[in-house]
Coordinates of C-alpha atoms in Angstrom, one line a residue:
M184 CA 14.5 -47.0 -0.3
G185 CA 17.9 -46.0 -1.6
V186 CA 20.1 -47.4 -4.3
H187 CA 20.0 -51.2 -4.8
W188 CA 23.3 -52.9 -5.7
I189 CA 23.5 -56.4 -7.1
N190 CA 26.5 -58.6 -7.7
P191 CA 27.4 -58.4 -11.4
L192 CA 28.2 -62.1 -11.3
S193 CA 24.7 -63.1 -10.2
P194 CA 23.3 -65.9 -12.4
E195 CA 20.2 -64.0 -13.4
L196 CA 22.4 -61.4 -15.1
A197 CA 23.9 -64.1 -17.2
G198 CA 20.5 -65.2 -18.6
E199 CA 19.5 -67.8 -15.9
T200 CA 16.0 -67.7 -14.5
F201 CA 15.8 -65.4 -11.4
T202 CA 15.0 -67.3 -8.2
R203 CA 17.0 -65.6 -5.5
T204 CA 19.8 -63.1 -5.2
F205 CA 21.4 -60.9 -2.5
I206 CA 21.2 -57.2 -2.6
D207 CA 23.0 -54.4 -0.8
G208 CA 21.5 -51.0 -0.5
T209 CA 22.8 -47.5 0.1
Y210 CA 21.2 -44.2 1.0
K211 CA 23.0 -40.9 0.9
E212 CA 26.3 -42.9 0.2
K213 CA 25.9 -45.0 3.4
V214 CA 25.1 -48.7 3.5
A215 CA 21.5 -48.9 4.6
F216 CA 20.6 -52.6 4.2
M217 CA 21.6 -56.1 3.2
E218 CA 18.8 -58.3 1.9
P219 CA 18.1 -61.6 0.2
M220 CA 15.6 -61.1 -2.6
I221 CA 13.7 -64.3 -3.3
T222 CA 10.8 -65.1 -5.7
L223 CA 7.5 -66.4 -4.2
D224 CA 7.7 -69.4 -6.6
Y225 CA 11.1 -70.3 -5.2
I226 CA 9.8 -70.1 -1.6
K227 CA 6.8 -72.2 -2.5
S228 CA 9.1 -74.9 -3.9
K229 CA 10.1 -75.6 -0.3
P230 CA 13.8 -75.4 -0.9
S231 CA 16.7 -76.2 1.4
H232 CA 19.5 -74.0 0.2
L233 CA 22.5 -72.2 1.8
D234 CA 24.1 -69.3 -0.2
E235 CA 27.3 -67.4 0.4
I236 CA 26.9 -63.6 0.8
P237 CA 29.8 -61.8 -1.0
L238 CA 31.1 -59.4 1.6
P239 CA 32.9 -56.2 0.8
T240 CA 36.6 -55.7 1.8
H241 CA 35.8 -52.4 3.6
F242 CA 33.1 -51.5 6.1
Q243 CA 31.6 -48.1 7.0
V244 CA 30.2 -49.3 10.4
Y245 CA 31.8 -51.8 12.8
G246 CA 29.6 -54.7 13.8
F247 CA 28.5 -58.3 13.0
Y248 CA 27.9 -59.1 9.3
P249 CA 26.4 -62.3 7.9
S250 CA 28.4 -64.3 5.4
K251 CA 25.6 -66.8 4.4
Y252 CA 21.8 -66.9 4.1
R253 CA 19.5 -69.9 4.2
V254 CA 16.2 -70.5 2.5
S255 CA 14.4 -73.6 3.7
Y256 CA 11.1 -75.2 4.7
N257 CA 10.3 -77.0 7.9
P258 CA 7.6 -79.5 7.1
S259 CA 6.9 -80.5 10.7
R260 CA 6.1 -76.9 11.6
K261 CA 4.8 -76.0 8.1
E262 CA 7.2 -73.0 8.3
Y263 CA 9.3 -71.2 5.7
L264 CA 12.6 -70.0 7.0
I265 CA 14.8 -67.2 5.5
M266 CA 17.8 -66.6 7.7
L267 CA 21.0 -64.6 7.7
T268 CA 23.7 -66.8 9.3
D269 CA 27.4 -67.1 10.0
F270 CA 28.0 -63.7 11.4
S271 CA 31.5 -62.3 12.0
F272 CA 32.7 -59.1 13.5
K273 CA 34.1 -56.5 11.1
M274 CA 36.0 -53.3 11.9
A275 CA 35.0 -50.1 10.2
D276 CA 37.6 -48.3 8.0
E277 CA 38.9 -45.1 9.6

């Protein structure tokens, strides 16, 4: 699965209860994934929340990167939604 990196300013690292956070991951020194990590209890609470994703200042691969993620519940469809949103194009460093 690679190395998981968490933002050192994440609230759960300051003693708050863990509900959700955003993790980046690397494998063999290359970025391999970006993922929201969310507890089942938080999802079951049927939240409606939009969080910023702290983006790096440099990128290894050019492409579209999300700057936010949403966790919500749609009661009419009885559907939980976890979405990466607000993508913008980033150039790779040479």
